[in-house]
Amino acid sequence: MDYIILLHSLFFTLAFADKESLKKTQTLSSNKASHKRLKRDWIWNQMHIKEEIDAPLPHHVGKITSSVRNSNAKYIIEGEYANTIFKVEETSGDVYAFERLDREKKAEYELTALIIDRRNNQSLEPPSKFIIKVYDINDNVPVFVQKVFNGSVPEMSPVGTSVTKVTAVDADDPTVSGHATVSYQVIKGDEYFTIDDSGVIFTTRPDLDRETQSTYEIIVKAKDAPGTSGDSSTATVVITLSDINDNFPVFKHSSFHFKVPENISVGGEVGRVKVEDVDEPQHRNTKYSFVRGDYRDTFEIVANPYTNEGIIRPKKPLDFEKVSEYRFDIEATDPTVDLRYFKSGGSRSISTVTIEVTDVDEPPVFTKLPYEFKVMENDPEVRTLGSVWAHDPDAAKRKIRFIRRRASPNGDYIRVSDTGIIQLPKPLDREFSSSYNITVAAQEILEDGRLSDRESHAQVHVIVGDENDNAPELVYPEEPRVCENAAPGKVIVRISATDKDELSPRGFFKFSLATEDSNFSLIENYDNTANITVKYGQFNRELAKIHYLPVIISDNGVPELSSTNTLVIGVCKCNEKGNFTFCEERAKQVGVSIQALVAIFICIFTIIVLFAVLAMLLLLRKRHKKDLSGLGRNVAEIHEQLVRYDEEGGGEMDTTSYDVSVLNSVRKNGMKAEAAPSPYAQVQKPPGNITSGAGEMETMIEEKKSEADNDRDLLPYDTLHIYGYEGAESIAESLSSLQSGSSDSDIDYDFLNDWGPRFKMLAELYGSEPTEDFVY
């Protein structure tokens, strides 16, 4: 019927168009003189055709026509499907389809209509586009967009909870009522789930438990609107129940037993208690607590977030000697369980824990950690800072020996005695290090005297207080220079100072010039700096191109220390703008403090004195050789008899065993003492009768002694120094020290002190008992 109506409409339209065309032709004929061409129009209705027409081909689609009236006019169509699927009758303009059309493949076609003169193929009208639409006939079954759908819903969800949505697509035209309408139905698993017309799946039961069944597989059917053939398609939906925390943890054992040594470190692992929680790991939040037992302050139980185990750790050191066994009850629970879905069976799980402490040989325990001592630097009187102390925690209560292990800075600055006394072998220097750290080890002394291989350590920290023992020093600027025509008050350079000691709380450094007789002045800035300025101006480069300015810097410390530093200032030529144009090159100067200068002068003086002493000794040696050459006998012979004489003989009356002529020969050859007075007192002889032999020997010895005392140029070559024994009749008896220690003689040897410094050692040996040690 629709097709017939379209044909009638097309016929009336063409007829009306012919009348209008005839009128226009008549008007044109009557106005030939105007020679004006009028616009012509294409005339046709929009074309439609149903899909899948069950009739012989070709199928008439419609008719195209133009207002042109020309017997040679010819219709043609162009486009993608022109002259293949669609063709036009060239004289009438009827359009036919030569294939059955499927709207689901293509719903409309766009073509171009042309009218040309068949004689010369010239266009009689401009081309015009037209569209052929294909009508739907509802010939497709709904099809799911995928064969398998996945959905998820929390377990124990209430009825009507949305799970997921499925979608089926009908290729028919959705604008035609009923052609693309899809309805859904659950054909497997409908006792747990249902589906609405939009494809949303819902739960139908509130007791879906993941721990009972975690996944469900249902089948959903999609069919066309009522009144059709009823063909349909199906899809599978896999629904997974997601976990919620609805189960409490339960201990795997009713009791746990652990053994642990008493020296376990605080926070170390004693053991693990295990529970079972059927929920998924993300919902296992087990908390452990003590139920019975007074050991909450000794142990703690921490849940492992990965294994859900309870790790037992000590909170303080264990002592076998005090407590050898611990027993307590613990509880496992989960505070995050959703009680709305809690299953009956109890929320508490309790287990008994027994911890057995085993005895070990523990190292010593220090009574105080760490140790800190304070001492002032350069304090010579402080030798002991304090002590460290440790004890044996075991029942044996062994003695402790202390040993220094490490030191920072490294060196023998701090010592530790075996008993733990902290000692200083020498005063400390804060400028070398402001603090000293040592590690002291304590070891037990075993019964056999050996040291135990177990030891404990303590840190000893020594803080060194500062003493003002370093003078401030000048921080030398980089080559200070001044223009020779500089004006008074011109700032030449800003100087600063540094001090190895701590900054004095009394204030800043003080700067001053060692002399005011210069063309420079110093102005304090009171911030540990000072400005060197021009005092009078106008330097004379002919007189001096470089000035050495001594600057005194003091530190305001207690005691106040100062140093003199030399600042080297160059005088340069400058242009009118004050820029340096020429300066002499000079070596960098280094300041020297007064203490350093004194030390240098002392070293130089010491070297000069040493050279003078050496020269004098060489001169005396030459003169001594010259004097010996005047003796009548061979020098070696005299030396043999005087120096190497070792017979005691018969005393002064014995003249046969000792050749006295050797001594007399010296006197006869003119080797007498000079007339100069002796600076030493003469020997005071004890009273008594002296025989003639003794008098002769006494006179000879007095002469030799006088010569030795008065001759300052002669080396102390004296026979008295090495004489062994004078004989039984000598009043001084033996001068040898071989028997002096055992001699019980009551002779007073104080007269030896009157013999001068050459006999000082002898006087001390035979004089009164010394009151203190000898110092050499």
PDB file of C-alpha atoms in Angstrom, residues 261-264 317-323 357-366 390-400 442-447 452-456:
ATOM      1  CA  PRO A 261      68.407 -18.268  76.070  1.00  0.00           C
ATOM      2  CA  GLU A 262      68.505 -15.569  78.682  1.00  0.00           C
ATOM      3  CA  ASN A 263      70.844 -13.397  76.583  1.00  0.00           C
ATOM      4  CA  ILE A 264      68.262 -12.873  73.844  1.00  0.00           C
ATOM      5  CA  PRO A 317      66.304  -8.348  79.216  1.00  0.00           C
ATOM      6  CA  LEU A 318      65.585 -11.835  80.565  1.00  0.00           C
ATOM      7  CA  ASP A 319      67.453 -13.177  83.582  1.00  0.00           C
ATOM      8  CA  PHE A 320      67.603 -16.894  84.213  1.00  0.00           C
ATOM      9  CA  GLU A 321      68.764 -16.288  87.774  1.00  0.00           C
ATOM     10  CA  LYS A 322      65.546 -14.375  88.523  1.00  0.00           C
ATOM     11  CA  VAL A 323      62.841 -16.073  86.398  1.00  0.00           C
ATOM     12  CA  VAL A 357      64.525 -19.500  79.792  1.00  0.00           C
ATOM     13  CA  THR A 358      67.887 -21.305  79.535  1.00  0.00           C
ATOM     14  CA  ASP A 359      71.051 -20.227  81.342  1.00  0.00           C
ATOM     15  CA  VAL A 360      74.043 -18.857  79.436  1.00  0.00           C
ATOM     16  CA  ASP A 361      77.398 -17.389  80.428  1.00  0.00           C
ATOM     17  CA  GLU A 362      76.621 -13.710  80.090  1.00  0.00           C
ATOM     18  CA  PRO A 363      79.210 -10.994  79.552  1.00  0.00           C
ATOM     19  CA  PRO A 364      79.786  -8.323  82.200  1.00  0.00           C
ATOM     20  CA  VAL A 365      77.196  -5.584  82.572  1.00  0.00           C
ATOM     21  CA  PHE A 366      78.249  -1.957  82.851  1.00  0.00           C
ATOM     22  CA  ALA A 390      80.936  -3.523  85.361  1.00  0.00           C
ATOM     23  CA  HIS A 391      79.844  -6.656  87.214  1.00  0.00           C
ATOM     24  CA  ASP A 392      79.281 -10.323  86.438  1.00  0.00           C
ATOM     25  CA  PRO A 393      75.509 -10.922  86.210  1.00  0.00           C
ATOM     26  CA  ASP A 394      75.906 -14.683  86.665  1.00  0.00           C
ATOM     27  CA  ALA A 395      75.991 -16.486  89.991  1.00  0.00           C
ATOM     28  CA  ALA A 396      79.779 -16.988  89.764  1.00  0.00           C
ATOM     29  CA  LYS A 397      80.364 -13.231  90.247  1.00  0.00           C
ATOM     30  CA  ARG A 398      83.792 -13.306  88.636  1.00  0.00           C
ATOM     31  CA  LYS A 399      86.217 -10.400  88.723  1.00  0.00           C
ATOM     32  CA  ILE A 400      86.325  -8.031  85.777  1.00  0.00           C
ATOM     33  CA  ALA A 442      84.964  -5.641  80.091  1.00  0.00           C
ATOM     34  CA  GLN A 443      85.971  -9.314  80.326  1.00  0.00           C
ATOM     35  CA  GLU A 444      85.497 -11.804  83.133  1.00  0.00           C
ATOM     36  CA  ILE A 445      88.577 -13.384  84.702  1.00  0.00           C
ATOM     37  CA  LEU A 446      88.077 -17.147  84.754  1.00  0.00           C
ATOM     38  CA  GLU A 447      89.136 -19.431  87.598  1.00  0.00           C
ATOM     39  CA  SER A 452      86.616 -15.061  79.055  1.00  0.00           C
ATOM     40  CA  ASP A 453      85.973 -14.751  75.335  1.00  0.00           C
ATOM     41  CA  ARG A 454      82.694 -12.959  76.071  1.00  0.00           C
ATOM     42  CA  GLU A 455      82.939  -9.242  76.601  1.00  0.00           C
ATOM     43  CA  SER A 456      80.740  -6.186  76.739  1.00  0.00           C
TER      44      SER A 456
END
